[in-house]
Coordinates of C-alpha atoms and ligand atoms in Angstrom, one line a residue:
M1 CA 0.0 0.0 0.0
S2 CA 1.4 3.4 -0.9
G3 CA 1.9 6.1 1.7
M4 CA 2.6 3.6 4.5
I5 CA 4.6 4.7 7.5
E6 CA 6.3 1.8 9.2
G7 CA 7.1 1.4 12.9
K8 CA 7.7 -1.4 15.4
V9 CA 5.6 -2.8 18.2
K10 CA 7.1 -1.9 21.6
R11 CA 4.5 -3.0 24.1
I12 CA 1.4 -5.1 24.0
S13 CA -1.4 -5.0 26.6
G14 CA -4.4 -7.0 25.3
P15 CA -6.0 -5.0 22.5
I16 CA -3.8 -1.9 23.2
I17 CA -0.4 -1.7 21.5
R18 CA 2.3 0.9 21.7
A19 CA 4.5 1.3 18.7
E20 CA 7.5 3.5 17.9
G21 CA 8.6 5.0 14.6
L22 CA 5.2 6.1 13.5
G23 CA 5.9 9.8 13.6
G24 CA 4.1 11.4 10.8
A25 CA 1.1 9.1 11.1
G26 CA -2.3 10.7 11.9
L27 CA -4.5 10.3 14.8
F28 CA -7.2 7.7 14.0
D29 CA -5.2 6.3 11.0
V30 CA -5.6 2.6 10.4
V31 CA -2.6 0.5 11.2
E32 CA -1.8 -3.0 10.1
V33 CA 0.2 -4.9 12.7
G34 CA 2.3 -8.1 12.6
E35 CA 2.5 -10.8 9.9
K36 CA -1.2 -11.3 10.0
R37 CA -1.8 -7.6 9.3
I38 CA -4.2 -7.3 12.2
I39 CA -6.2 -4.1 11.8
G40 CA -5.9 -1.3 14.4
E41 CA -6.4 2.4 14.8
I42 CA -4.1 5.0 16.3
V43 CA -6.0 6.3 19.2
R44 CA -3.3 8.5 20.7
L45 CA -0.1 10.0 19.6
E46 CA 2.7 10.7 22.1
K47 CA 6.1 12.1 21.3
A48 CA 7.9 9.0 20.1
E49 CA 5.0 6.5 20.4
A50 CA 1.7 5.8 18.9
V51 CA -1.0 4.1 21.0
I52 CA -3.0 1.6 18.8
Q53 CA -6.2 -0.2 19.6
V54 CA -6.5 -3.4 17.5
Y55 CA -9.8 -4.8 16.4
E56 CA -8.7 -8.4 16.2
D57 CA -7.3 -11.0 18.5
D58 CA -3.6 -10.3 18.8
T59 CA -2.5 -13.4 20.7
G60 CA 0.9 -14.4 19.6
L61 CA 1.9 -11.0 18.5
Q62 CA 5.4 -10.1 19.6
V63 CA 7.4 -7.0 20.5
G64 CA 9.4 -5.9 17.4
A65 CA 6.7 -6.8 15.0
L66 CA 5.9 -4.4 12.1
A67 CA 3.2 -1.8 12.6
A68 CA 2.4 0.0 9.4
S69 CA 0.1 3.0 9.1
T70 CA -2.1 3.1 6.0
G71 CA -2.4 6.9 6.1
R72 CA -6.2 6.8 6.1
P73 CA -8.9 6.8 8.8
L74 CA -11.0 3.8 9.6
S75 CA -13.7 3.9 6.9
A76 CA -16.8 2.1 5.9
K77 CA -17.4 1.0 2.3
L78 CA -20.8 2.3 1.2
G79 CA -22.6 1.0 -1.8
P80 CA -25.0 -1.7 -3.1
G81 CA -24.8 -5.0 -1.3
L82 CA -24.9 -3.7 2.3
M83 CA -28.5 -4.6 2.8
G84 CA -29.1 -8.0 4.3
T85 CA -25.4 -8.4 5.3
I86 CA -24.1 -9.3 8.8
Y87 CA -21.0 -7.4 9.7
D88 CA -18.6 -7.3 12.6
G89 CA -17.8 -3.9 14.2
I90 CA -15.2 -3.0 11.5
Q91 CA -17.5 -4.0 8.6
R92 CA -16.0 -7.5 7.9
P93 CA -18.8 -9.7 6.5
L94 CA -19.3 -12.4 9.1
E95 CA -20.7 -15.0 6.8
F96 CA -17.7 -14.8 4.6
L97 CA -15.4 -15.2 7.6
F98 CA -17.5 -18.1 8.8
K99 CA -17.1 -19.9 5.5
Q100 CA -13.4 -19.0 5.1
S101 CA -12.1 -19.9 8.5
G102 CA -14.7 -22.2 9.9
A103 CA -13.8 -20.8 13.3
F104 CA -15.4 -17.7 14.6
M105 CA -12.7 -15.1 13.9
D106 CA -9.5 -15.6 12.1
P107 CA -7.3 -12.6 12.9
G108 CA -6.2 -10.8 9.8
A109 CA -8.9 -12.5 7.7
R110 CA -10.1 -9.8 5.3
G111 CA -13.3 -10.4 3.4
E112 CA -14.4 -7.4 1.5
P113 CA -17.2 -5.3 3.0
L114 CA -19.0 -5.5 -0.4
D115 CA -18.8 -8.5 -2.7
S116 CA -17.1 -7.3 -5.8
S117 CA -18.0 -10.4 -7.8
K118 CA -21.7 -9.4 -7.6
L119 CA -23.1 -7.4 -10.5
W120 CA -25.8 -4.8 -10.2
K121 CA -28.0 -3.4 -12.9
F122 CA -26.9 0.3 -13.0
V123 CA -29.5 2.7 -14.4
P124 CA -28.2 6.2 -15.1
D125 CA -30.4 9.1 -14.0
P126 CA -32.4 9.8 -17.2
D127 CA -32.2 13.7 -17.0
L128 CA -28.5 13.6 -16.3
A129 CA -27.8 11.1 -19.1
A130 CA -29.8 13.3 -21.5
K131 CA -27.8 16.4 -20.6
I132 CA -24.4 14.6 -20.9
A133 CA -25.5 13.2 -24.2
A134 CA -26.4 16.7 -25.4
G135 CA -22.9 17.8 -24.4
E136 CA -24.0 20.0 -21.6
K137 CA -21.5 20.9 -18.9
V138 CA -22.9 19.5 -15.6
E139 CA -21.2 20.3 -12.4
A140 CA -20.4 17.4 -10.1
K141 CA -22.1 18.6 -6.9
P142 CA -22.0 16.7 -3.6
G143 CA -25.0 14.4 -3.4
M144 CA -26.0 14.7 -7.1
V145 CA -27.7 11.5 -8.1
L146 CA -25.9 9.7 -11.0
G147 CA -28.1 6.7 -11.2
S148 CA -29.4 3.8 -9.2
V149 CA -29.4 0.1 -8.7
K150 CA -32.2 -2.0 -7.3
E151 CA -30.4 -3.4 -4.2
T152 CA -33.3 -5.5 -2.9
E153 CA -37.0 -5.7 -3.6
S154 CA -37.5 -3.1 -0.9
I155 CA -34.5 -0.8 -1.3
T156 CA -33.2 1.1 -4.3
C157 CA -29.6 2.2 -3.8
K158 CA -28.9 5.6 -5.3
I159 CA -25.4 6.2 -6.7
M160 CA -24.5 9.7 -5.7
V161 CA -21.5 12.1 -6.0
P162 CA -19.7 11.8 -2.6
P163 CA -20.0 14.7 -0.2
N164 CA -16.2 15.2 -0.3
T165 CA -16.0 15.4 -4.1
K166 CA -13.3 17.4 -5.8
G167 CA -16.0 19.0 -8.0
G168 CA -15.5 19.8 -11.7
T169 CA -17.8 18.8 -14.5
I170 CA -19.0 15.3 -15.4
T171 CA -17.0 14.0 -18.3
F172 CA -18.4 10.5 -18.4
L173 CA -21.6 8.8 -17.1
A174 CA -21.9 5.0 -17.4
G175 CA -24.8 3.7 -19.5
E176 CA -27.3 1.1 -18.3
G177 CA -25.6 -2.1 -17.6
D178 CA -24.3 -4.7 -15.1
L179 CA -21.6 -3.2 -12.9
N180 CA -19.9 -4.3 -9.8
C181 CA -19.5 -2.1 -6.7
D182 CA -16.0 -0.9 -7.8
A183 CA -17.0 -0.1 -11.4
I184 CA -17.0 3.6 -12.4
A185 CA -20.3 5.3 -12.6
A186 CA -19.0 8.7 -13.6
K187 CA -15.8 10.7 -14.2
T188 CA -15.1 14.3 -13.6
S189 CA -13.0 17.0 -15.2
R190 CA -10.8 17.1 -12.1
G191 CA -9.8 13.5 -12.7
E192 CA -12.1 11.9 -10.1
D193 CA -13.5 8.5 -10.7
I194 CA -16.8 8.0 -8.9
S195 CA -17.5 4.3 -8.4
L196 CA -20.7 2.7 -7.4
A197 CA -19.4 2.3 -3.8
Q198 CA -17.6 5.0 -1.8
W199 CA -15.6 5.1 1.4
W200 CA -16.4 7.2 4.4
P201 CA -14.5 7.6 7.7
V202 CA -16.8 6.2 10.4
R203 CA -16.0 8.7 13.1
I204 CA -17.1 11.7 11.0
P205 CA -20.7 12.5 10.5
R206 CA -21.9 12.6 6.8
P207 CA -23.1 16.1 6.0
G208 CA -26.7 17.0 5.2
A209 CA -27.9 20.2 3.7
E210 CA -30.3 21.3 6.4
R211 CA -31.7 20.0 9.7
L212 CA -35.5 19.5 9.7
S213 CA -37.7 19.6 12.8
P214 CA -38.5 16.1 14.2
D215 CA -42.3 16.5 13.8
Q216 CA -43.0 13.1 12.2
P217 CA -43.3 10.2 14.6
L218 CA -41.5 7.0 14.1
V219 CA -44.6 4.8 14.5
T220 CA -43.6 1.6 16.4
G221 CA -47.0 -0.1 16.9
E222 CA -46.3 -0.2 20.6
R223 CA -49.1 1.8 22.3
V224 CA -47.2 2.9 25.4
I225 CA -44.5 4.3 23.1
D226 CA -46.5 5.8 20.3
V227 CA -49.2 7.4 22.5
F228 CA -47.5 8.1 25.8
F229 CA -43.8 8.5 25.0
P230 CA -43.5 9.0 21.2
L231 CA -40.3 9.0 19.3
S232 CA -39.8 11.1 16.2
K233 CA -38.2 10.1 12.9
G234 CA -34.7 11.4 13.5
G235 CA -35.1 11.3 17.3
T236 CA -33.1 9.6 20.0
A237 CA -34.4 7.2 22.7
A238 CA -32.9 5.1 25.5
I239 CA -34.3 1.9 26.9
P240 CA -32.7 1.5 30.3
G241 CA -33.6 -1.6 32.3
G242 CA -32.2 -4.1 34.7
F243 CA -31.4 -7.7 33.8
G244 CA -34.2 -9.4 31.9
T245 CA -36.7 -6.6 31.9
G246 CA -37.3 -6.6 28.2
K247 CA -34.8 -4.3 26.5
T248 CA -34.0 -6.8 23.7
M249 CA -37.6 -7.8 23.2
T250 CA -38.6 -4.1 22.9
Q251 CA -35.9 -3.4 20.4
H252 CA -36.8 -6.5 18.3
A253 CA -40.5 -5.5 18.3
I254 CA -39.6 -2.0 17.1
A255 CA -37.1 -3.3 14.5
K256 CA -39.8 -5.6 13.1
W257 CA -42.7 -3.2 13.1
C258 CA -41.6 0.4 13.0
D259 CA -42.3 2.5 9.9
A260 CA -38.6 3.1 9.1
D261 CA -37.5 2.0 5.6
V262 CA -34.1 0.6 6.8
I263 CA -33.1 -1.0 10.1
I264 CA -29.6 -1.2 11.4
Y265 CA -29.3 -3.5 14.3
I266 CA -26.1 -3.3 16.3
G267 CA -25.6 -6.2 18.7
C268 CA -23.1 -4.8 21.0
G269 CA -21.4 -7.1 23.5
E270 CA -24.5 -9.1 24.3
R271 CA -24.4 -12.9 24.7
G272 CA -23.7 -14.9 21.6
N273 CA -27.0 -16.7 21.8
E274 CA -29.0 -13.5 21.8
M275 CA -27.4 -12.4 18.6
T276 CA -28.0 -15.9 17.2
D277 CA -31.7 -15.3 17.9
V278 CA -31.5 -12.2 15.8
L279 CA -29.5 -13.9 13.0
T280 CA -32.0 -16.8 12.8
E281 CA -35.2 -14.9 13.5
F282 CA -34.8 -11.8 11.2
P283 CA -34.4 -13.6 7.9
E284 CA -37.6 -15.6 8.7
L285 CA -39.5 -12.5 9.6
Q286 CA -41.8 -10.8 7.1
D287 CA -41.9 -7.2 6.5
P288 CA -45.5 -6.3 7.3
R289 CA -45.6 -3.8 4.5
T290 CA -44.1 -5.7 1.6
G291 CA -44.6 -9.3 2.8
R292 CA -41.0 -10.0 2.0
S293 CA -38.1 -10.9 4.3
L294 CA -37.2 -8.3 6.8
M295 CA -33.5 -8.8 5.9
E296 CA -34.2 -7.0 2.6
R297 CA -34.2 -3.8 4.6
T298 CA -32.0 -4.7 7.5
I299 CA -28.2 -4.7 8.2
L300 CA -26.9 -6.5 11.2
I301 CA -23.7 -5.6 13.0
A302 CA -22.7 -8.2 15.5
N303 CA -20.1 -7.9 18.2
T304 CA -20.9 -10.4 20.8
S305 CA -19.2 -10.6 24.2
N306 CA -16.7 -13.1 22.9
M307 CA -15.4 -10.9 20.1
P308 CA -12.6 -8.2 20.5
V309 CA -13.6 -5.2 22.6
A310 CA -12.1 -2.6 20.4
A311 CA -14.3 -3.7 17.5
R312 CA -17.3 -3.3 19.8
E313 CA -16.2 0.3 20.6
V314 CA -16.2 1.2 16.9
S315 CA -19.3 -0.8 15.9
I316 CA -21.7 2.0 16.8
Y317 CA -19.9 4.5 14.6
T318 CA -19.8 2.0 11.7
G319 CA -23.5 1.4 12.3
V320 CA -24.4 5.1 12.2
T321 CA -22.3 5.7 9.1
L322 CA -24.2 3.0 7.2
A323 CA -27.4 4.6 8.5
E324 CA -26.4 8.1 7.2
F325 CA -25.6 6.6 3.8
Y326 CA -29.2 5.4 3.4
R327 CA -30.5 8.6 5.0
D328 CA -28.7 10.5 2.2
M329 CA -30.8 8.6 -0.4
G330 CA -34.0 9.8 1.3
Y331 CA -34.7 6.8 3.5
H332 CA -35.9 6.8 7.1
V333 CA -33.4 4.7 9.0
A334 CA -33.7 3.3 12.6
I335 CA -30.7 2.1 14.5
M336 CA -31.0 -0.2 17.5
A337 CA -28.0 -0.6 19.7
D338 CA -28.1 -3.4 22.2
S339 CA -26.5 -2.6 24.6
T340 CA -24.7 0.7 24.9
S341 CA -23.7 -0.3 28.4
R342 CA -21.6 -3.2 27.0
W343 CA -20.2 -0.6 24.5
A344 CA -19.2 1.7 27.4
E345 CA -17.6 -1.3 29.2
A346 CA -15.4 -1.8 26.1
L347 CA -14.5 1.9 26.3
R348 CA -13.6 1.4 30.0
E349 CA -11.5 -1.7 29.3
L350 CA -9.6 0.1 26.5
S351 CA -9.1 3.1 28.7
G352 CA -7.8 1.0 31.5
R353 CA -5.3 -0.7 29.2
M354 CA -4.1 2.8 28.1
E355 CA -3.5 3.6 31.8
E356 CA -5.7 6.7 31.5
M357 CA -7.0 8.4 34.6
P358 CA -10.4 6.9 35.3
A359 CA -13.5 9.1 36.1
E360 CA -16.7 7.8 37.7
E361 CA -16.8 4.0 38.2
G362 CA -13.7 3.5 36.2
F363 CA -15.2 4.9 32.9
P364 CA -12.9 7.4 31.1
A365 CA -13.7 11.1 31.4
Y366 CA -14.6 11.2 27.7
L367 CA -17.5 8.7 28.1
P368 CA -20.1 11.6 27.7
T369 CA -18.3 13.0 24.7
R370 CA -18.3 9.6 22.9
L371 CA -22.0 9.0 23.8
A372 CA -22.8 12.5 22.4
E373 CA -20.8 11.7 19.2
F374 CA -23.1 8.8 18.6
Y375 CA -26.5 10.2 19.5
E376 CA -25.8 13.6 17.8
R377 CA -25.7 11.8 14.5
A378 CA -29.4 11.2 14.7
G379 CA -31.7 13.6 13.0
R380 CA -34.1 14.4 10.2
V381 CA -32.5 16.3 7.4
R382 CA -32.8 17.7 4.0
T383 CA -30.0 15.7 2.2
L384 CA -27.4 17.1 -0.1
S385 CA -29.4 15.6 -2.9
G386 CA -32.6 17.5 -1.7
F387 CA -34.4 14.4 -0.3
E388 CA -35.8 14.2 3.2
G389 CA -34.3 11.4 5.2
S390 CA -33.7 10.6 8.9
V391 CA -31.7 8.5 11.3
S392 CA -33.4 7.6 14.6
I393 CA -31.3 6.0 17.3
I394 CA -32.6 3.7 20.0
G395 CA -30.0 2.6 22.5
A396 CA -30.6 0.0 25.2
V397 CA -28.9 0.6 28.5
S398 CA -28.2 -2.1 31.1
P399 CA -27.4 -0.4 34.4
P400 CA -25.9 -2.9 36.9
G401 CA -28.5 -3.8 39.4
G402 CA -31.1 -1.8 37.5
D403 CA -29.8 1.4 39.2
F404 CA -30.4 4.3 36.9
S405 CA -28.1 6.6 38.8
E406 CA -25.0 5.0 37.3
P407 CA -22.8 6.9 34.8
V408 CA -23.9 5.4 31.5
T409 CA -27.6 5.9 32.1
Q410 CA -27.1 9.4 33.5
H411 CA -24.8 10.6 30.7
T412 CA -27.1 9.0 28.1
K413 CA -30.0 11.0 29.5
R414 CA -28.2 14.2 28.5
F415 CA -28.2 13.3 24.8
I416 CA -31.5 11.6 24.3
R417 CA -35.0 13.0 24.2
C418 CA -37.0 9.9 24.8
F419 CA -36.6 7.8 27.9
W420 CA -38.4 4.5 28.1
A421 CA -37.6 3.3 31.6
L422 CA -38.2 -0.4 32.1
D423 CA -39.6 -1.2 35.5
R424 CA -38.6 -4.3 37.4
D425 CA -42.0 -4.7 39.2
L426 CA -43.9 -4.5 35.9
A427 CA -41.6 -7.1 34.4
N428 CA -42.0 -9.4 37.4
A429 CA -45.8 -9.0 37.1
R430 CA -45.3 -9.9 33.4
H431 CA -46.7 -6.6 32.4
Y432 CA -45.0 -6.2 29.0
P433 CA -43.6 -3.9 27.6
A434 CA -42.5 -3.1 31.1
I435 CA -42.2 0.6 30.2
S436 CA -42.9 2.7 33.3
W437 CA -45.5 5.4 32.8
I438 CA -44.2 7.2 35.8
D439 CA -40.4 7.3 35.1
S440 CA -40.5 7.5 31.3
Y441 CA -40.7 10.7 29.2
S442 CA -40.7 12.0 25.7
E443 CA -39.8 15.5 24.6
Y444 CA -41.3 14.9 21.2
A445 CA -44.9 14.8 22.2
T446 CA -45.7 18.4 21.3
E447 CA -43.8 18.1 18.0
V448 CA -45.6 15.0 16.8
Q449 CA -49.1 16.2 18.0
P450 CA -50.2 17.7 14.7
W451 CA -49.3 14.4 12.9
W452 CA -51.3 12.4 15.4
E453 CA -54.3 14.8 15.3
K454 CA -54.7 14.0 11.7
V455 CA -55.1 10.3 12.7
N456 CA -57.5 11.3 15.5
P457 CA -58.1 14.8 16.9
Q458 CA -58.5 13.2 20.3
W459 CA -54.8 12.1 20.6
A460 CA -53.5 14.8 22.9
T461 CA -56.6 15.1 25.0
S462 CA -57.0 11.3 25.6
R463 CA -53.3 11.0 26.2
Q464 CA -53.3 13.7 28.9
Q465 CA -56.4 12.4 30.5
A466 CA -54.9 8.9 30.7
L467 CA -51.6 10.1 32.1
D468 CA -53.4 12.2 34.7
L469 CA -55.5 9.2 35.7
L470 CA -52.5 7.0 36.1
K471 CA -50.9 9.6 38.3
R472 CA -54.0 9.8 40.5
E473 CA -54.0 6.0 40.7
Q474 CA -50.5 6.1 41.9
R475 CA -51.4 8.4 44.8
L476 CA -54.5 6.4 45.6
A477 CA -52.5 3.2 45.6
E478 CA -50.5 4.6 48.5
I479 CA -53.6 5.2 50.5
V480 CA -54.9 1.7 49.6
R481 CA -51.7 0.2 50.9
L482 CA -52.3 1.9 54.2
I483 CA -56.0 1.5 54.8
G484 CA -57.3 -0.9 52.1
P485 CA -59.6 -0.1 49.1
D486 CA -62.9 -0.3 51.0
A487 CA -62.2 3.0 52.7
L488 CA -62.2 4.9 49.4
P489 CA -65.3 6.6 48.1
D490 CA -66.7 5.2 44.9
D491 CA -65.4 7.9 42.6
Q492 CA -61.9 7.2 43.8
R493 CA -62.3 3.4 43.5
L494 CA -63.5 4.1 39.9
V495 CA -60.1 5.6 39.2
L496 CA -58.4 2.4 40.4
I497 CA -60.7 0.3 38.2
V498 CA -60.2 2.4 35.0
A499 CA -56.4 2.4 35.7
E500 CA -56.5 -1.4 35.6
I501 CA -58.4 -1.3 32.3
L502 CA -55.7 1.1 31.0
K503 CA -52.9 -1.2 32.1
D504 CA -54.5 -4.4 30.8
G505 CA -56.3 -3.1 27.8
F506 CA -54.0 -0.4 26.5
L507 CA -50.5 -0.4 27.9
Q508 CA -49.8 -4.1 28.0
Q509 CA -49.0 -5.6 24.7
N510 CA -47.8 -9.1 24.3
S511 CA -45.2 -9.6 21.5
F512 CA -46.4 -13.1 21.1
D513 CA -50.1 -12.2 20.6
D514 CA -51.0 -12.6 16.9
V515 CA -53.3 -9.6 16.8
D516 CA -51.8 -7.3 19.4
M517 CA -48.1 -7.6 18.7
Y518 CA -48.6 -4.6 16.5
C519 CA -51.2 -1.9 16.8
V520 CA -52.0 0.5 13.9
P521 CA -52.2 4.2 14.8
A522 CA -55.9 4.6 14.4
K523 CA -56.6 1.7 16.7
Q524 CA -54.2 3.0 19.3
V525 CA -56.0 6.3 19.7
R526 CA -59.5 4.9 19.4
L527 CA -58.8 2.3 22.1
L528 CA -57.6 5.0 24.5
E529 CA -60.5 7.3 23.6
L530 CA -63.0 4.5 24.4
I531 CA -61.4 3.8 27.7
M532 CA -61.4 7.4 28.7
N533 CA -65.0 7.7 27.4
F534 CA -65.9 4.8 29.7
F535 CA -64.3 6.6 32.6
D536 CA -66.3 9.9 31.9
R537 CA -69.6 8.0 31.6
A538 CA -68.9 5.9 34.7
E539 CA -68.0 9.0 36.6
L540 CA -71.2 10.7 35.6
C541 CA -73.3 7.6 36.7
I542 CA -71.5 7.7 40.1
K543 CA -72.3 11.4 40.5
L544 CA -75.9 10.6 39.8
G545 CA -75.8 8.1 42.6
A546 CA -75.2 4.7 40.9
P547 CA -73.3 2.3 43.1
L548 CA -69.9 1.3 41.7
T549 CA -71.0 -2.4 41.5
K550 CA -73.6 -1.4 38.9
I551 CA -70.7 -0.2 36.7
T552 CA -68.2 -3.0 37.4
S553 CA -70.8 -5.6 36.7
L554 CA -71.5 -4.3 33.2
P555 CA -70.3 -6.9 30.6
I556 CA -68.8 -4.1 28.5
R557 CA -66.2 -3.5 31.2
E558 CA -64.4 -6.7 30.6
R559 CA -64.8 -6.6 26.8
L560 CA -63.2 -3.1 26.9
A561 CA -60.0 -4.5 28.3
R562 CA -59.9 -7.2 25.6
L563 CA -60.6 -5.1 22.5
K564 CA -56.9 -4.9 21.9
S565 CA -56.8 -8.5 20.9
S566 CA -60.4 -9.0 19.8
V567 CA -60.5 -6.3 17.2
K568 CA -58.0 -6.8 14.4
N569 CA -55.9 -4.0 12.9
D570 CA -57.8 -4.1 9.6
E571 CA -61.2 -4.5 11.1
L572 CA -61.5 -1.4 13.2
G573 CA -65.3 -1.3 12.6
G574 CA -65.4 -3.6 15.7
L575 CA -64.4 -0.6 17.8
E576 CA -67.3 1.5 16.5
D577 CA -69.7 -1.4 17.2
F578 CA -68.4 -1.6 20.7
E579 CA -68.8 2.1 21.2
G580 CA -72.4 1.8 20.2
E581 CA -73.0 -0.9 22.8
M582 CA -71.1 0.9 25.4
R583 CA -73.2 4.0 24.8
T584 CA -76.4 2.1 25.0
S585 CA -75.7 0.3 28.2
M586 CA -74.2 3.3 30.0
E587 CA -76.9 5.7 28.9
E588 CA -79.4 3.2 30.2
L589 CA -77.7 3.2 33.6
E590 CA -77.4 7.0 33.5
R591 CA -81.1 7.4 32.6
S592 CA -82.3 5.2 35.4
Y593 CA -80.4 7.2 38.0
R594 CA -81.4 10.5 36.5
S595 CA -85.0 9.5 36.8
K596 CA -84.3 8.5 40.5
E597 CA -82.8 11.9 41.0
M598 CA -85.9 13.6 39.6
L599 CA -88.2 11.7 42.0
Ligands
ATP601 N1 -43.1 -7.3 25.0 C1 -43.0 -8.5 25.5 N2 -43.9 -9.4 25.3 C2 -43.8 -10.6 25.8 N3 -42.8 -11.1 26.6 C3 -41.8 -10.2 26.8 C4 -41.9 -8.9 26.3 N4 -40.8 -8.2 26.7 C5 -40.1 -9.1 27.5 N5 -40.7 -10.3 27.6 C6 -40.3 -11.5 28.3 O1 -39.1 -11.1 29.1 C7 -38.0 -11.9 28.8 C8 -36.7 -11.1 28.9 O2 -36.7 -10.1 27.9 P1 -35.4 -9.6 27.2 O3 -34.5 -10.7 26.8 O4 -35.8 -8.6 26.2 O5 -34.8 -8.8 28.4 P2 -33.4 -7.9 28.4 O6 -33.7 -6.7 29.2 O7 -32.9 -7.7 27.1 O8 -32.5 -8.9 29.3 P3 -30.9 -8.9 29.4 O9 -30.6 -7.9 30.5 O10 -30.6 -10.3 29.7 O11 -30.3 -8.4 28.1 C9 -38.3 -12.4 27.4 O12 -37.7 -13.7 27.2 C10 -39.8 -12.6 27.4 O13 -40.2 -13.8 28.0
MG602 MG1 -31.0 -8.1 26.2

């Protein structure tokens, strides 16, 4: 490789290597170490030495071995063929490595990020092709669309002029035909060859033209999220939760059902078997909108607990770079990172090996900076090409002992705007998703309100009423604990009863229920509206003097809590039928007490 600066390994401490003789190399340059040419990255430059973190197992590496800087930063290859692939943290295709080495990870094994033997049908942009054919001078602007290839049935990969182009005018545009990822799509007057695939340094955000406000919700189909704590397209969310409270299940449910076009799933330091679940389950899953395999719009990045920690550290930046690439084509991309705590532990281990001064709980002082560098790459933008695209980031956090006061949860809170706190008591009671309606919050609720009000004008009102009711229930529950429910007057006991209906019939959603695993927006709001409607009518009856038992014994009460599974997403008429019946039976009750009042 040209431009290589060579040095020698001086000290090895696990994944951290010190080398001398690399003066002139740049910070974050990629380095190849030893005979196996293990990949590493310069993470610190001191006077005579470079500190290198290596992404592969360096057992057997010896002092004195060659360390050669490639003179370029760690970069991802972006182009057709990403979709459906499973990568490790530095974009090595895992399936290729499996096949090649049989073992899990052969240090130094390469495997190209994109398969160059694969041909794609390139279709030049018709307008541009016409202009070039007519001899017009067309400037090569960042983001300009040169053409496209159909990457999968669900995704069309646009071939664009890279953001860091040297400019000039287009002197050549490839015609329609079968090309591989390294083939040239266009040439410029400044001598630049633009191939189907481009490289981008993973630690640097890809530019957009303009930031747009996050006023479109990322609809997940989970009611507690969409109605109570909504996430926007381009927004950021954290799912903190103790061991086994449902972080992974929630992320899987969102990955399967949310209305993003592209899913990037980063399995970060979790147990190997959890990742195996994703690897076996996702290809089987159907995309609810296209009926095709979910893998056609998914990229998986797997760095399980048995893989090198440095690759785990970089995996989230690789993931977000791939996400920005599809965002730039005008897609809505959702990233799931499971778990950012395991990622922070990798950071801590590397920092310890570098003998850095530890901050809170042994984490390096730059933990918040690194977290920010990840979450700040989320956003809804006008792309350089003029499209609208977004990257949403959902990070799971696994605080030790479920204690949210620890550093990773606390720092994460500074950079996210949606907090879905998983509650141990709810999980123990098998109330799933165990998202606490007391500790969670979303700062996007006002922004997405206009969108939801087009679905149903009652969205904000019902939402507020329900949240208020649950707060009242929480206060009453304290009293009940002290003196028992019988001491409460009927109107307060009604609050407890409706809160139960809200929990069972609205907030709980079983990922294994055929109907209720996903809930369409219209059904979400209507269900809530019906429950709040029931509350208003019941409250009125009690005011008129009806005893609570008259209300609790109404058959509609139980049916109300079961509507979520009894009414299918595409048969919402069932909700209207129910409303009719509810109105009849409650108006009857109301009338009978009104007439008593008259007497
Ligand atoms: N939405 C849900 N619907 C039904 N069951 C659920 C749901 N969420 C969680 N569970 C149950 O809880 C179990 C644990 O969930 P999960 O593996 O997602 O937890 P976790 O927080 O990721 O755990 P860990 O801390 O081990 O990573 C699941 O195996 C499942 O039985
Ligand atoms: Mg998990």
